[in-house]
Amino acid sequence: MSEYLPKFPQGQAMTFAVKSAVEGGQLVEIVEANAVGPAGADSAKVVGVAGFDAGVGQMVTVYAGGVQRVKAAGAVTAGAKVYAAAEGQVQASGTNVLGLALNAAAKTGEIVEVLI
């Protein structure tokens, strides 16, 4: 059997061009070839979390997989499936599962650790 190594191991950094300004810690999605913007509600195109603030035309480091810290867009229960929310946050409902909440958030803006 031949050996296999992933292109980007979980939790590793990738770089993308920015098409819409992003903030560090925001979920980002592919918006065109090799370019990202803030993830929208229930996005199926999320590739990871922006490593820092970046404006249009800049490059941004994106962290994929692993455990990421993301703002909640409302209450989230520990152990619940989470989904992308508007403005690159996470929410407790949707159809495209993003990951598993490792801690709870009581309100919008609190940080949720998500196993992606």
mmCIF file of C-alpha atoms in Angstrom:
data_model
loop_
_atom_site.group_PDB
_atom_site.id
_atom_site.type_symbol
_atom_site.label_atom_id
_atom_site.label_comp_id
_atom_site.label_asym_id
_atom_site.label_seq_id
_atom_site.Cartn_x
_atom_site.Cartn_y
_atom_site.Cartn_z
ATOM 1 C CA MET A 1 0.000 0.000 0.000
ATOM 2 C CA SER A 2 1.373 3.443 -0.837
ATOM 3 C CA GLU A 3 1.860 6.197 1.722
ATOM 4 C CA TYR A 4 -0.530 9.131 1.992
ATOM 5 C CA LEU A 5 -0.037 12.540 3.586
ATOM 6 C CA PRO A 6 -2.712 15.246 3.607
ATOM 7 C CA LYS A 7 -2.072 18.497 1.783
ATOM 8 C CA PHE A 8 -2.814 20.502 4.964
ATOM 9 C CA PRO A 9 -2.894 18.534 8.233
ATOM 10 C CA GLN A 10 -5.638 19.575 10.661
ATOM 11 C CA GLY A 11 -4.884 22.806 12.428
ATOM 12 C CA GLN A 12 -2.321 23.821 9.825
ATOM 13 C CA ALA A 13 -2.208 27.232 8.197
ATOM 14 C CA MET A 14 -3.139 28.028 4.612
ATOM 15 C CA THR A 15 -3.056 31.379 2.836
ATOM 16 C CA PHE A 16 -5.760 32.917 0.681
ATOM 17 C CA ALA A 17 -6.421 36.228 -1.046
ATOM 18 C CA VAL A 18 -9.109 38.372 0.623
ATOM 19 C CA LYS A 19 -12.142 39.440 -1.451
ATOM 20 C CA SER A 20 -14.150 40.936 1.456
ATOM 21 C CA ALA A 21 -12.423 42.239 4.598
ATOM 22 C CA VAL A 22 -12.053 39.651 7.366
ATOM 23 C CA GLU A 23 -11.307 39.858 11.084
ATOM 24 C CA GLY A 24 -9.041 37.558 13.047
ATOM 25 C CA GLY A 25 -11.111 34.753 14.562
ATOM 26 C CA GLN A 26 -13.844 34.975 11.942
ATOM 27 C CA LEU A 27 -14.985 31.917 9.982
ATOM 28 C CA VAL A 28 -14.117 32.384 6.316
ATOM 29 C CA GLU A 29 -15.511 30.758 3.198
ATOM 30 C CA ILE A 30 -14.329 30.381 -0.368
ATOM 31 C CA VAL A 31 -15.880 33.153 -2.474
ATOM 32 C CA GLU A 32 -13.913 32.483 -5.665
ATOM 33 C CA ALA A 33 -10.824 30.522 -6.682
ATOM 34 C CA ASN A 34 -8.245 30.777 -3.859
ATOM 35 C CA ALA A 35 -10.036 33.738 -2.263
ATOM 36 C CA VAL A 36 -12.053 34.092 0.952
ATOM 37 C CA GLY A 37 -14.476 36.371 2.738
ATOM 38 C CA PRO A 38 -16.476 36.161 5.968
ATOM 39 C CA ALA A 39 -18.651 33.043 6.102
ATOM 40 C CA GLY A 40 -22.366 33.515 5.672
ATOM 41 C CA ALA A 41 -25.208 31.867 7.559
ATOM 42 C CA ASP A 42 -25.225 28.065 7.158
ATOM 43 C CA SER A 43 -22.392 28.205 4.621
ATOM 44 C CA ALA A 44 -21.202 24.924 3.130
ATOM 45 C CA LYS A 45 -18.010 26.641 1.870
ATOM 46 C CA VAL A 46 -16.219 27.322 5.187
ATOM 47 C CA VAL A 47 -12.473 26.597 4.961
ATOM 48 C CA GLY A 48 -11.373 27.720 8.416
ATOM 49 C CA VAL A 49 -10.747 30.721 10.666
ATOM 50 C CA ALA A 50 -8.895 33.925 9.741
ATOM 51 C CA GLY A 51 -5.658 34.326 11.679
ATOM 52 C CA PHE A 52 -5.736 38.147 11.685
ATOM 53 C CA ASP A 53 -7.570 41.169 10.260
ATOM 54 C CA ALA A 54 -7.015 41.579 6.520
ATOM 55 C CA GLY A 55 -8.450 43.917 3.925
ATOM 56 C CA VAL A 56 -9.493 43.400 0.331
ATOM 57 C CA GLY A 57 -6.547 42.409 -1.849
ATOM 58 C CA GLN A 58 -4.367 41.323 1.066
ATOM 59 C CA MET A 59 -3.398 37.761 1.919
ATOM 60 C CA VAL A 60 -4.698 36.113 5.075
ATOM 61 C CA THR A 61 -3.608 33.043 7.007
ATOM 62 C CA VAL A 62 -6.490 30.623 7.564
ATOM 63 C CA TYR A 63 -6.427 27.847 10.154
ATOM 64 C CA ALA A 64 -8.380 24.719 9.213
ATOM 65 C CA GLY A 65 -9.522 21.780 11.304
ATOM 66 C CA GLY A 66 -8.516 21.198 14.889
ATOM 67 C CA VAL A 67 -10.095 23.265 17.673
ATOM 68 C CA GLN A 68 -10.832 26.869 16.742
ATOM 69 C CA ARG A 69 -12.177 29.772 18.838
ATOM 70 C CA VAL A 70 -15.100 31.553 17.165
ATOM 71 C CA LYS A 71 -17.688 34.120 18.304
ATOM 72 C CA ALA A 72 -21.198 32.805 18.894
ATOM 73 C CA ALA A 73 -24.234 34.369 17.212
ATOM 74 C CA GLY A 74 -26.454 33.459 20.159
ATOM 75 C CA ALA A 75 -26.645 30.729 22.759
ATOM 76 C CA VAL A 76 -24.734 27.509 22.057
ATOM 77 C CA THR A 77 -24.742 24.386 24.244
ATOM 78 C CA ALA A 78 -21.548 22.470 24.968
ATOM 79 C CA GLY A 79 -21.539 19.223 22.992
ATOM 80 C CA ALA A 80 -23.961 20.551 20.364
ATOM 81 C CA LYS A 81 -23.365 20.602 16.632
ATOM 82 C CA VAL A 82 -22.662 24.113 15.375
ATOM 83 C CA TYR A 83 -23.154 25.777 12.022
ATOM 84 C CA ALA A 84 -21.773 28.877 10.321
ATOM 85 C CA ALA A 85 -23.666 32.072 11.117
ATOM 86 C CA ALA A 86 -23.658 35.485 9.466
ATOM 87 C CA GLU A 87 -20.493 37.570 9.810
ATOM 88 C CA GLY A 88 -18.279 34.501 10.307
ATOM 89 C CA GLN A 89 -19.729 33.469 13.656
ATOM 90 C CA VAL A 90 -21.253 30.142 14.774
ATOM 91 C CA GLN A 91 -24.849 29.283 15.616
ATOM 92 C CA ALA A 92 -26.776 26.362 17.067
ATOM 93 C CA SER A 93 -28.980 25.620 14.042
ATOM 94 C CA GLY A 94 -28.627 25.001 10.331
ATOM 95 C CA THR A 95 -28.194 22.212 7.809
ATOM 96 C CA ASN A 96 -24.436 22.294 7.075
ATOM 97 C CA VAL A 97 -22.674 21.052 10.206
ATOM 98 C CA LEU A 98 -19.401 22.889 10.868
ATOM 99 C CA GLY A 99 -18.298 21.098 14.018
ATOM 100 C CA LEU A 100 -18.877 20.351 17.686
ATOM 101 C CA ALA A 101 -19.024 22.977 20.460
ATOM 102 C CA LEU A 102 -16.593 22.079 23.249
ATOM 103 C CA ASN A 103 -17.944 24.764 25.589
ATOM 104 C CA ALA A 104 -21.145 26.766 25.964
ATOM 105 C CA ALA A 105 -21.958 30.357 25.056
ATOM 106 C CA ALA A 106 -24.865 32.112 26.757
ATOM 107 C CA LYS A 107 -25.141 35.039 24.351
ATOM 108 C CA THR A 108 -23.955 36.635 21.121
ATOM 109 C CA GLY A 109 -20.283 37.539 21.060
ATOM 110 C CA GLU A 110 -19.079 34.927 23.549
ATOM 111 C CA ILE A 111 -16.282 32.641 22.347
ATOM 112 C CA VAL A 112 -17.026 29.012 21.511
ATOM 113 C CA GLU A 113 -14.263 26.462 21.082
ATOM 114 C CA VAL A 114 -15.252 24.370 18.068
ATOM 115 C CA LEU A 115 -13.812 21.021 17.023
ATOM 116 C CA ILE A 116 -13.936 21.357 13.253
#
